[in-house]
Amino acid sequence: MTSSTAMPNLPGASAAHRPIAANTARAPRRLRGVLSLDDFETLARRHLPRPVYGYISAVAETGASFQDNRSAYADYGFRPSVMVDVSQRSTATTLYGETYAAPFGFSPLGLTALSSYRGDVVLAQAARAAAVPMIMSGSSLIPLEAVAEQHPGAWFQAYLPGDRGALEALIERVSRSAFKTLVVTVDTPVPPNSENTARMGFSAPLRPSASLAWQGLTHPRWLIGTFLRTLLRHGMPHFENNYATRGAPILSPSVLRDFSERGHLNWDDLRGIRRQWRGRLIVKGILRADDARVARDCGADGIIVSNHGGRQLDGAIAPLHALPEVVRACPEIPVMIDGGIRRGTDVLKALALGARMAFVGRPFGYAAAVGGLPAVQHGIRLLTQEISRDMAMLGVTAIDQLNAATHLARRRPAA
């Protein structure tokens, strides 16, 4: 993957030094009013049945962590340099020897194929075309092999089964696919509180009911364009990738999803994965420097600082607040971040604090739901345009020029 595969913005300009045109003229007509990533959520809330929207938007308990993920970015202000020639700036960045067109990618999104037709494939196609990284969720409804076929350079995120044999079988299955990067999520020892998804009518699997049927009938674009289209062409969706074998269907009156107790998993299990997995190994869900060091010593090739988008432990600190100490603890390996990123300014703040890549989740899930591939591509353009424009106003021409000492000031005292 190279920056030359990025979607063009201005004809005749090289991909590495192309200014980003600040317009939405290339977007499909119904997306012309989408001017930022947040606008996709407004459309998705109307487009999706309440339970499906509720799953994507769900947060743990009071939503404190989710809110903190966003507000953390307001803790930092910029210190721009002026009168700098920024006409040849580039949003390209290099990670693990790959050159990406922009310093952001797609976080893993569970059940994407329930909210959008072939959602995981759509995200894979968009990421490959735009030369940005993508992490496929293990909690997905399309077999990982089908997604890897669309985008072999994507990463696969695994939720570890609690049973050692099942864990090894899953890793073996992934190793037989085209995926070369495995992301192990470590912040889910038990399922989260389902209070808020239950309030929205969501369960896994979904239970047939009059209320669920009414939600489908009152959202005909989703019903026909996503759910019925999937049934006709691919059959009932199942949880495909939590284990080495197929899991429960997404819609059932009696079948239970095969959740596995993970409370006994420990660092020895990660060491075992490192011995079995020959590709790149990344650990996601770290919020402490000491955990980051242990993950590195167990053989991790990278860390993603994350609190699971505020979906797990309510009150867990924002990843942006944890990022600097994790970067200091593990200077030898790339440290990345997800959680609360919605704007180009958010991406630049994370990069200045030491992140090598910023991952964005829900907004691209909403985009896929309301407009499929064209909408996801539009979202990529919007965020890339923001990053390029903000770089110009900050006075930097390359991603690796960003650093906290030069470009950031703390607006609020550290807690």
Short mmCIF file of N, CA, C and O in Angstrom, two decimals, residues 36-154:
data_model
loop_
_atom_site.label_atom_id
_atom_site.label_comp_id
_atom_site.label_asym_id
_atom_site.label_seq_id
_atom_site.Cartn_x
_atom_site.Cartn_y
_atom_site.Cartn_z
N SER A 36 -19.27 17.09 8.09
CA SER A 36 -18.32 16.60 9.08
C SER A 36 -18.72 15.18 9.46
O SER A 36 -19.84 14.74 9.15
N LEU A 37 -17.85 14.47 10.14
CA LEU A 37 -18.16 13.10 10.52
C LEU A 37 -19.39 13.02 11.42
O LEU A 37 -20.16 12.06 11.35
N ASP A 38 -19.59 14.01 12.26
CA ASP A 38 -20.75 13.99 13.16
C ASP A 38 -22.07 13.96 12.41
O ASP A 38 -23.07 13.44 12.92
N ASP A 39 -22.09 14.51 11.20
CA ASP A 39 -23.35 14.56 10.44
C ASP A 39 -23.84 13.17 10.06
O ASP A 39 -25.04 12.97 9.86
N PHE A 40 -22.93 12.20 9.94
CA PHE A 40 -23.36 10.84 9.60
C PHE A 40 -24.25 10.25 10.69
O PHE A 40 -25.18 9.50 10.41
N GLU A 41 -23.96 10.58 11.95
CA GLU A 41 -24.76 10.01 13.03
C GLU A 41 -26.20 10.49 12.96
O GLU A 41 -27.14 9.73 13.21
N THR A 42 -26.40 11.77 12.63
CA THR A 42 -27.75 12.31 12.52
C THR A 42 -28.56 11.54 11.48
O THR A 42 -29.72 11.18 11.70
N LEU A 43 -27.93 11.26 10.34
CA LEU A 43 -28.61 10.50 9.29
C LEU A 43 -28.85 9.06 9.71
O LEU A 43 -29.91 8.48 9.45
N ALA A 44 -27.87 8.46 10.37
CA ALA A 44 -27.99 7.06 10.78
C ALA A 44 -29.08 6.87 11.82
O ALA A 44 -29.78 5.84 11.81
N ARG A 45 -29.24 7.83 12.70
CA ARG A 45 -30.27 7.71 13.73
C ARG A 45 -31.67 7.61 13.08
O ARG A 45 -32.54 6.91 13.58
N ARG A 46 -31.85 8.32 11.97
CA ARG A 46 -33.13 8.25 11.27
C ARG A 46 -33.24 6.99 10.41
O ARG A 46 -34.32 6.43 10.26
N HIS A 47 -32.13 6.58 9.84
CA HIS A 47 -32.13 5.48 8.88
C HIS A 47 -32.26 4.11 9.54
O HIS A 47 -32.93 3.21 9.00
N LEU A 48 -31.66 3.92 10.69
CA LEU A 48 -31.56 2.60 11.30
C LEU A 48 -32.70 2.33 12.28
O LEU A 48 -33.16 3.24 12.98
N PRO A 49 -33.15 1.08 12.37
CA PRO A 49 -34.07 0.71 13.45
C PRO A 49 -33.43 1.03 14.81
O PRO A 49 -32.21 0.97 14.96
N ARG A 50 -34.27 1.35 15.76
CA ARG A 50 -33.76 1.77 17.07
C ARG A 50 -32.80 0.77 17.70
O ARG A 50 -31.76 1.17 18.22
N PRO A 51 -33.07 -0.55 17.68
CA PRO A 51 -32.12 -1.47 18.29
C PRO A 51 -30.76 -1.49 17.60
O PRO A 51 -29.73 -1.63 18.25
N VAL A 52 -30.75 -1.37 16.27
CA VAL A 52 -29.49 -1.42 15.54
C VAL A 52 -28.68 -0.15 15.80
O VAL A 52 -27.47 -0.21 16.07
N TYR A 53 -29.34 1.00 15.72
CA TYR A 53 -28.66 2.23 16.08
C TYR A 53 -28.18 2.18 17.53
O TYR A 53 -27.07 2.62 17.86
N GLY A 54 -29.01 1.61 18.39
CA GLY A 54 -28.65 1.52 19.80
C GLY A 54 -27.41 0.71 20.04
O GLY A 54 -26.62 1.02 20.94
N TYR A 55 -27.20 -0.34 19.24
CA TYR A 55 -25.98 -1.13 19.40
C TYR A 55 -24.75 -0.31 19.04
O TYR A 55 -23.74 -0.31 19.77
N ILE A 56 -24.78 0.40 17.92
CA ILE A 56 -23.60 1.17 17.51
C ILE A 56 -23.31 2.28 18.50
O ILE A 56 -22.16 2.53 18.87
N SER A 57 -24.35 2.96 18.94
CA SER A 57 -24.15 4.15 19.77
C SER A 57 -23.99 3.83 21.25
O SER A 57 -23.66 4.74 22.04
N ALA A 58 -24.17 2.58 21.63
CA ALA A 58 -24.23 2.22 23.05
C ALA A 58 -22.95 2.60 23.80
O ALA A 58 -21.84 2.50 23.27
N VAL A 59 -23.14 3.04 25.03
CA VAL A 59 -22.04 3.34 25.94
C VAL A 59 -22.31 2.63 27.26
O VAL A 59 -23.43 2.23 27.56
N ALA A 60 -21.27 2.48 28.06
CA ALA A 60 -21.43 1.81 29.34
C ALA A 60 -22.12 2.73 30.35
O ALA A 60 -21.76 3.90 30.48
N GLU A 61 -23.12 2.22 30.98
CA GLU A 61 -23.77 2.82 32.14
C GLU A 61 -24.07 4.31 31.98
O GLU A 61 -24.93 4.68 31.19
N THR A 62 -23.36 5.20 32.66
CA THR A 62 -23.69 6.63 32.62
C THR A 62 -23.10 7.34 31.41
O THR A 62 -23.42 8.51 31.16
N GLY A 63 -22.22 6.67 30.68
CA GLY A 63 -21.57 7.31 29.54
C GLY A 63 -20.43 8.23 29.91
O GLY A 63 -19.96 9.02 29.08
N ALA A 64 -19.93 8.12 31.14
CA ALA A 64 -18.86 9.03 31.58
C ALA A 64 -17.60 8.89 30.74
O ALA A 64 -16.99 9.88 30.34
N SER A 65 -17.20 7.65 30.45
CA SER A 65 -15.99 7.45 29.66
C SER A 65 -16.18 7.94 28.23
O SER A 65 -15.28 8.56 27.64
N PHE A 66 -17.35 7.67 27.66
CA PHE A 66 -17.62 8.14 26.30
C PHE A 66 -17.52 9.66 26.21
O PHE A 66 -16.89 10.20 25.29
N GLN A 67 -18.11 10.36 27.18
CA GLN A 67 -18.06 11.81 27.17
C GLN A 67 -16.64 12.32 27.39
O GLN A 67 -16.20 13.29 26.77
N ASP A 68 -15.90 11.64 28.26
CA ASP A 68 -14.53 12.06 28.55
C ASP A 68 -13.63 11.85 27.34
O ASP A 68 -12.67 12.61 27.12
N ASN A 69 -13.91 10.82 26.56
CA ASN A 69 -13.12 10.60 25.35
C ASN A 69 -13.14 11.83 24.44
O ASN A 69 -12.12 12.19 23.84
N ARG A 70 -14.32 12.44 24.32
CA ARG A 70 -14.42 13.64 23.49
C ARG A 70 -13.84 14.87 24.19
O ARG A 70 -13.08 15.63 23.60
N SER A 71 -14.21 15.07 25.45
CA SER A 71 -13.81 16.30 26.13
C SER A 71 -12.31 16.37 26.37
O SER A 71 -11.75 17.46 26.53
N ALA A 72 -11.63 15.23 26.38
CA ALA A 72 -10.18 15.22 26.61
C ALA A 72 -9.44 16.06 25.57
O ALA A 72 -8.42 16.68 25.88
N TYR A 73 -9.96 16.10 24.35
CA TYR A 73 -9.27 16.84 23.30
C TYR A 73 -9.33 18.34 23.54
O TYR A 73 -8.47 19.09 23.05
N ALA A 74 -10.33 18.78 24.30
CA ALA A 74 -10.42 20.20 24.63
C ALA A 74 -9.41 20.61 25.70
O ALA A 74 -9.23 21.80 25.96
N ASP A 75 -8.74 19.62 26.31
CA ASP A 75 -7.74 19.93 27.33
C ASP A 75 -6.46 20.52 26.73
O ASP A 75 -5.60 21.02 27.45
N TYR A 76 -6.34 20.43 25.41
CA TYR A 76 -5.14 20.91 24.74
C TYR A 76 -5.50 21.98 23.71
O TYR A 76 -6.49 21.84 22.97
N GLY A 77 -4.70 23.02 23.66
CA GLY A 77 -4.83 24.03 22.62
C GLY A 77 -3.61 24.01 21.73
O GLY A 77 -2.55 23.49 22.11
N PHE A 78 -3.74 24.58 20.55
CA PHE A 78 -2.63 24.61 19.58
C PHE A 78 -1.79 25.86 19.74
O PHE A 78 -2.29 26.93 20.12
N ARG A 79 -0.52 25.74 19.40
CA ARG A 79 0.41 26.87 19.31
C ARG A 79 0.94 26.91 17.88
O ARG A 79 1.96 26.33 17.55
N PRO A 80 0.22 27.59 16.99
CA PRO A 80 0.58 27.56 15.57
C PRO A 80 1.79 28.44 15.25
O PRO A 80 2.02 29.47 15.87
N SER A 81 2.53 27.99 14.25
CA SER A 81 3.59 28.81 13.65
C SER A 81 3.01 29.47 12.41
O SER A 81 2.27 28.84 11.66
N VAL A 82 3.37 30.73 12.17
CA VAL A 82 2.81 31.46 11.04
C VAL A 82 3.90 31.78 10.02
O VAL A 82 5.10 31.63 10.28
N MET A 83 3.47 32.19 8.84
CA MET A 83 4.36 32.56 7.74
C MET A 83 5.29 31.41 7.38
O MET A 83 6.48 31.57 7.13
N VAL A 84 4.71 30.21 7.36
CA VAL A 84 5.43 29.01 6.94
C VAL A 84 4.88 28.59 5.59
O VAL A 84 3.65 28.58 5.40
N ASP A 85 5.74 28.25 4.65
CA ASP A 85 5.29 27.78 3.35
C ASP A 85 4.70 26.38 3.52
O ASP A 85 5.43 25.40 3.72
N VAL A 86 3.38 26.28 3.47
CA VAL A 86 2.71 24.99 3.66
C VAL A 86 2.05 24.50 2.36
O VAL A 86 1.21 23.61 2.39
N SER A 87 2.46 25.06 1.24
CA SER A 87 1.82 24.73 -0.03
C SER A 87 2.08 23.29 -0.46
O SER A 87 1.32 22.73 -1.25
N GLN A 88 3.17 22.70 0.03
CA GLN A 88 3.51 21.33 -0.36
C GLN A 88 3.35 20.35 0.80
O GLN A 88 4.08 19.36 0.89
N ARG A 89 2.42 20.60 1.68
CA ARG A 89 2.22 19.71 2.84
C ARG A 89 1.67 18.35 2.40
O ARG A 89 1.02 18.22 1.37
N SER A 90 1.90 17.35 3.24
CA SER A 90 1.45 16.00 2.97
C SER A 90 0.83 15.40 4.22
O SER A 90 1.35 15.55 5.32
N THR A 91 -0.29 14.70 4.04
CA THR A 91 -0.92 13.98 5.14
C THR A 91 -0.42 12.54 5.24
O THR A 91 -0.86 11.79 6.10
N ALA A 92 0.49 12.14 4.38
CA ALA A 92 0.97 10.76 4.36
C ALA A 92 1.77 10.45 5.62
O ALA A 92 2.42 11.32 6.22
N THR A 93 1.71 9.20 6.03
CA THR A 93 2.48 8.75 7.18
C THR A 93 2.90 7.30 6.96
O THR A 93 2.24 6.56 6.22
N THR A 94 4.00 6.91 7.59
CA THR A 94 4.52 5.56 7.44
C THR A 94 4.43 4.82 8.76
O THR A 94 4.78 5.35 9.81
N LEU A 95 3.95 3.58 8.70
CA LEU A 95 3.81 2.75 9.88
C LEU A 95 4.10 1.31 9.48
O LEU A 95 3.52 0.80 8.51
N TYR A 96 5.01 0.67 10.20
CA TYR A 96 5.41 -0.70 9.91
C TYR A 96 5.84 -0.88 8.45
O TYR A 96 5.55 -1.89 7.82
N GLY A 97 6.52 0.12 7.93
CA GLY A 97 7.02 0.05 6.58
C GLY A 97 6.00 0.31 5.49
O GLY A 97 6.33 0.31 4.30
N GLU A 98 4.74 0.55 5.88
CA GLU A 98 3.68 0.87 4.91
C GLU A 98 3.43 2.37 4.92
O GLU A 98 3.36 2.99 5.98
N THR A 99 3.28 2.95 3.73
CA THR A 99 2.94 4.36 3.62
C THR A 99 1.44 4.51 3.43
O THR A 99 0.87 3.96 2.48
N TYR A 100 0.82 5.20 4.36
CA TYR A 100 -0.61 5.45 4.31
C TYR A 100 -0.87 6.89 3.89
O TYR A 100 -0.08 7.78 4.18
N ALA A 101 -1.99 7.12 3.23
CA ALA A 101 -2.29 8.44 2.69
C ALA A 101 -2.69 9.43 3.77
O ALA A 101 -2.66 10.64 3.55
N ALA A 102 -3.09 8.94 4.94
CA ALA A 102 -3.51 9.81 6.04
C ALA A 102 -3.22 9.09 7.35
O ALA A 102 -3.12 7.87 7.39
N PRO A 103 -3.10 9.84 8.45
CA PRO A 103 -2.71 9.23 9.72
C PRO A 103 -3.88 8.73 10.55
O PRO A 103 -3.85 8.77 11.78
N PHE A 104 -4.95 8.27 9.90
CA PHE A 104 -6.08 7.70 10.63
C PHE A 104 -6.55 6.45 9.91
O PHE A 104 -6.27 6.23 8.72
N GLY A 105 -7.26 5.61 10.67
CA GLY A 105 -7.81 4.39 10.10
C GLY A 105 -9.12 4.05 10.76
O GLY A 105 -9.66 4.82 11.56
N PHE A 106 -9.65 2.87 10.43
CA PHE A 106 -10.95 2.42 10.94
C PHE A 106 -10.74 1.52 12.15
O PHE A 106 -10.05 0.49 12.06
N SER A 107 -11.34 1.89 13.28
CA SER A 107 -11.37 1.00 14.43
C SER A 107 -12.25 -0.21 14.12
O SER A 107 -13.12 -0.15 13.25
N PRO A 108 -12.07 -1.32 14.86
CA PRO A 108 -12.96 -2.46 14.67
C PRO A 108 -14.38 -2.12 15.08
O PRO A 108 -14.61 -1.52 16.13
N LEU A 109 -15.32 -2.50 14.24
CA LEU A 109 -16.75 -2.21 14.46
C LEU A 109 -17.53 -3.51 14.39
O LEU A 109 -17.65 -4.12 13.32
N GLY A 110 -18.09 -3.95 15.51
CA GLY A 110 -18.87 -5.17 15.52
C GLY A 110 -20.21 -5.02 14.82
O GLY A 110 -20.79 -3.94 14.78
N LEU A 111 -20.68 -6.12 14.24
CA LEU A 111 -22.01 -6.21 13.61
C LEU A 111 -22.22 -5.19 12.51
O LEU A 111 -23.36 -4.78 12.24
N THR A 112 -21.16 -4.77 11.83
CA THR A 112 -21.29 -3.76 10.78
C THR A 112 -22.22 -4.23 9.66
O THR A 112 -22.93 -3.42 9.06
N ALA A 113 -22.24 -5.53 9.40
CA ALA A 113 -23.09 -6.03 8.33
C ALA A 113 -24.56 -6.08 8.72
O ALA A 113 -25.42 -6.39 7.88
N LEU A 114 -24.89 -5.77 9.97
CA LEU A 114 -26.29 -5.63 10.37
C LEU A 114 -26.80 -4.22 10.09
O LEU A 114 -27.96 -4.04 9.75
N SER A 115 -25.93 -3.23 10.22
CA SER A 115 -26.34 -1.85 9.99
C SER A 115 -26.17 -1.41 8.54
O SER A 115 -26.82 -0.47 8.10
N SER A 116 -25.30 -2.09 7.79
CA SER A 116 -25.07 -1.74 6.38
C SER A 116 -24.84 -3.02 5.59
O SER A 116 -24.24 -3.98 6.08
N TYR A 117 -25.29 -3.04 4.36
CA TYR A 117 -25.15 -4.24 3.53
C TYR A 117 -23.68 -4.55 3.30
O TYR A 117 -22.94 -3.70 2.79
N ARG A 118 -23.26 -5.76 3.73
CA ARG A 118 -21.87 -6.22 3.59
C ARG A 118 -20.90 -5.19 4.17
O ARG A 118 -19.86 -4.85 3.61
N GLY A 119 -21.25 -4.69 5.35
CA GLY A 119 -20.54 -3.55 5.93
C GLY A 119 -19.05 -3.75 6.08
O GLY A 119 -18.27 -2.83 5.79
N ASP A 120 -18.60 -4.93 6.51
CA ASP A 120 -17.16 -5.14 6.68
C ASP A 120 -16.44 -5.10 5.34
O ASP A 120 -15.31 -4.60 5.25
N VAL A 121 -17.10 -5.63 4.31
CA VAL A 121 -16.51 -5.59 2.97
C VAL A 121 -16.43 -4.15 2.47
O VAL A 121 -15.43 -3.73 1.87
N VAL A 122 -17.49 -3.38 2.72
CA VAL A 122 -17.51 -1.97 2.33
C VAL A 122 -16.34 -1.21 2.97
O VAL A 122 -15.62 -0.46 2.29
N LEU A 123 -16.14 -1.39 4.26
CA LEU A 123 -15.05 -0.70 4.95
C LEU A 123 -13.70 -1.16 4.42
O LEU A 123 -12.77 -0.34 4.26
N ALA A 124 -13.57 -2.45 4.14
CA ALA A 124 -12.31 -2.96 3.59
C ALA A 124 -12.02 -2.36 2.22
O ALA A 124 -10.89 -1.96 1.92
N GLN A 125 -13.04 -2.29 1.38
CA GLN A 125 -12.86 -1.71 0.04
C GLN A 125 -12.48 -0.24 0.13
O GLN A 125 -11.59 0.24 -0.60
N ALA A 126 -13.15 0.49 1.02
CA ALA A 126 -12.86 1.92 1.17
C ALA A 126 -11.45 2.14 1.70
O ALA A 126 -10.73 3.02 1.21
N ALA A 127 -11.05 1.35 2.70
CA ALA A 127 -9.71 1.51 3.26
C ALA A 127 -8.63 1.19 2.24
O ALA A 127 -7.62 1.90 2.14
N ARG A 128 -8.84 0.14 1.48
CA ARG A 128 -7.84 -0.24 0.48
C ARG A 128 -7.71 0.84 -0.60
O ARG A 128 -6.60 1.21 -0.99
N ALA A 129 -8.85 1.34 -1.08
CA ALA A 129 -8.82 2.36 -2.13
C ALA A 129 -8.19 3.65 -1.65
O ALA A 129 -7.49 4.34 -2.41
N ALA A 130 -8.41 4.01 -0.39
CA ALA A 130 -7.93 5.28 0.14
C ALA A 130 -6.54 5.18 0.77
O ALA A 130 -5.98 6.19 1.16
N ALA A 131 -6.01 3.96 0.89
CA ALA A 131 -4.71 3.75 1.51
C ALA A 131 -4.69 4.23 2.96
O ALA A 131 -3.82 4.99 3.37
N VAL A 132 -5.70 3.79 3.72
CA VAL A 132 -5.71 4.03 5.16
C VAL A 132 -5.90 2.67 5.84
O VAL A 132 -6.48 1.75 5.25
N PRO A 133 -5.42 2.50 7.08
CA PRO A 133 -5.54 1.21 7.74
C PRO A 133 -6.97 0.92 8.20
O PRO A 133 -7.76 1.83 8.45
N MET A 134 -7.28 -0.37 8.30
CA MET A 134 -8.58 -0.81 8.77
C MET A 134 -8.40 -2.02 9.66
O MET A 134 -7.59 -2.91 9.36
N ILE A 135 -9.12 -2.05 10.79
CA ILE A 135 -9.13 -3.21 11.67
C ILE A 135 -10.50 -3.86 11.59
O ILE A 135 -11.51 -3.23 11.90
N MET A 136 -10.54 -5.11 11.16
CA MET A 136 -11.81 -5.84 11.11
C MET A 136 -12.14 -6.39 12.49
O MET A 136 -11.28 -6.94 13.17
N SER A 137 -13.38 -6.26 12.90
CA SER A 137 -13.81 -6.74 14.21
C SER A 137 -14.03 -8.25 14.21
O SER A 137 -14.61 -8.81 13.28
N GLY A 138 -13.60 -8.90 15.31
CA GLY A 138 -13.91 -10.31 15.49
C GLY A 138 -15.38 -10.55 15.76
O GLY A 138 -15.88 -11.66 15.58
N SER A 139 -16.09 -9.52 16.19
CA SER A 139 -17.53 -9.63 16.46
C SER A 139 -18.29 -9.21 15.21
O SER A 139 -19.06 -8.25 15.22
N SER A 140 -18.06 -9.94 14.13
CA SER A 140 -18.59 -9.54 12.83
C SER A 140 -19.41 -10.67 12.23
O SER A 140 -19.35 -11.82 12.66
N LEU A 141 -20.16 -10.33 11.19
CA LEU A 141 -21.14 -11.23 10.60
C LEU A 141 -20.74 -11.72 9.21
O LEU A 141 -21.54 -12.38 8.54
N ILE A 142 -19.54 -11.39 8.78
CA ILE A 142 -19.01 -11.86 7.50
C ILE A 142 -17.72 -12.61 7.80
O ILE A 142 -16.90 -12.13 8.58
N PRO A 143 -17.52 -13.80 7.24
CA PRO A 143 -16.30 -14.55 7.54
C PRO A 143 -15.05 -13.73 7.26
O PRO A 143 -14.95 -13.01 6.27
N LEU A 144 -14.08 -13.83 8.16
CA LEU A 144 -12.86 -13.03 8.04
C LEU A 144 -12.14 -13.31 6.73
O LEU A 144 -11.49 -12.41 6.17
N GLU A 145 -12.26 -14.53 6.21
CA GLU A 145 -11.58 -14.86 4.95
C GLU A 145 -12.12 -14.03 3.79
O GLU A 145 -11.37 -13.64 2.90
N ALA A 146 -13.44 -13.76 3.80
CA ALA A 146 -14.04 -12.97 2.72
C ALA A 146 -13.56 -11.53 2.75
O ALA A 146 -13.36 -10.90 1.71
N VAL A 147 -13.37 -10.99 3.95
CA VAL A 147 -12.88 -9.62 4.08
C VAL A 147 -11.40 -9.54 3.73
O VAL A 147 -10.96 -8.61 3.05
N ALA A 148 -10.63 -10.53 4.17
CA ALA A 148 -9.20 -10.55 3.85
C ALA A 148 -8.98 -10.64 2.35
O ALA A 148 -8.01 -10.08 1.81
N GLU A 149 -9.88 -11.31 1.65
CA GLU A 149 -9.77 -11.39 0.19
C GLU A 149 -9.94 -10.02 -0.45
O GLU A 149 -9.27 -9.70 -1.44
N GLN A 150 -10.80 -9.18 0.12
CA GLN A 150 -11.02 -7.84 -0.39
C GLN A 150 -9.85 -6.91 -0.05
O GLN A 150 -9.53 -6.00 -0.80
N HIS A 151 -9.24 -7.13 1.13
CA HIS A 151 -8.19 -6.23 1.58
C HIS A 151 -7.19 -7.00 2.44
O HIS A 151 -7.26 -6.99 3.67
N PRO A 152 -6.23 -7.70 1.81
CA PRO A 152 -5.25 -8.49 2.57
C PRO A 152 -4.41 -7.66 3.53
O PRO A 152 -3.88 -8.20 4.50
N GLY A 153 -4.30 -6.36 3.28
CA GLY A 153 -3.50 -5.50 4.15
C GLY A 153 -4.24 -5.01 5.38
O GLY A 153 -3.65 -4.33 6.22
N ALA A 154 -5.52 -5.36 5.51
CA ALA A 154 -6.27 -4.98 6.70
C ALA A 154 -5.77 -5.78 7.90
O ALA A 154 -5.05 -6.78 7.76
#
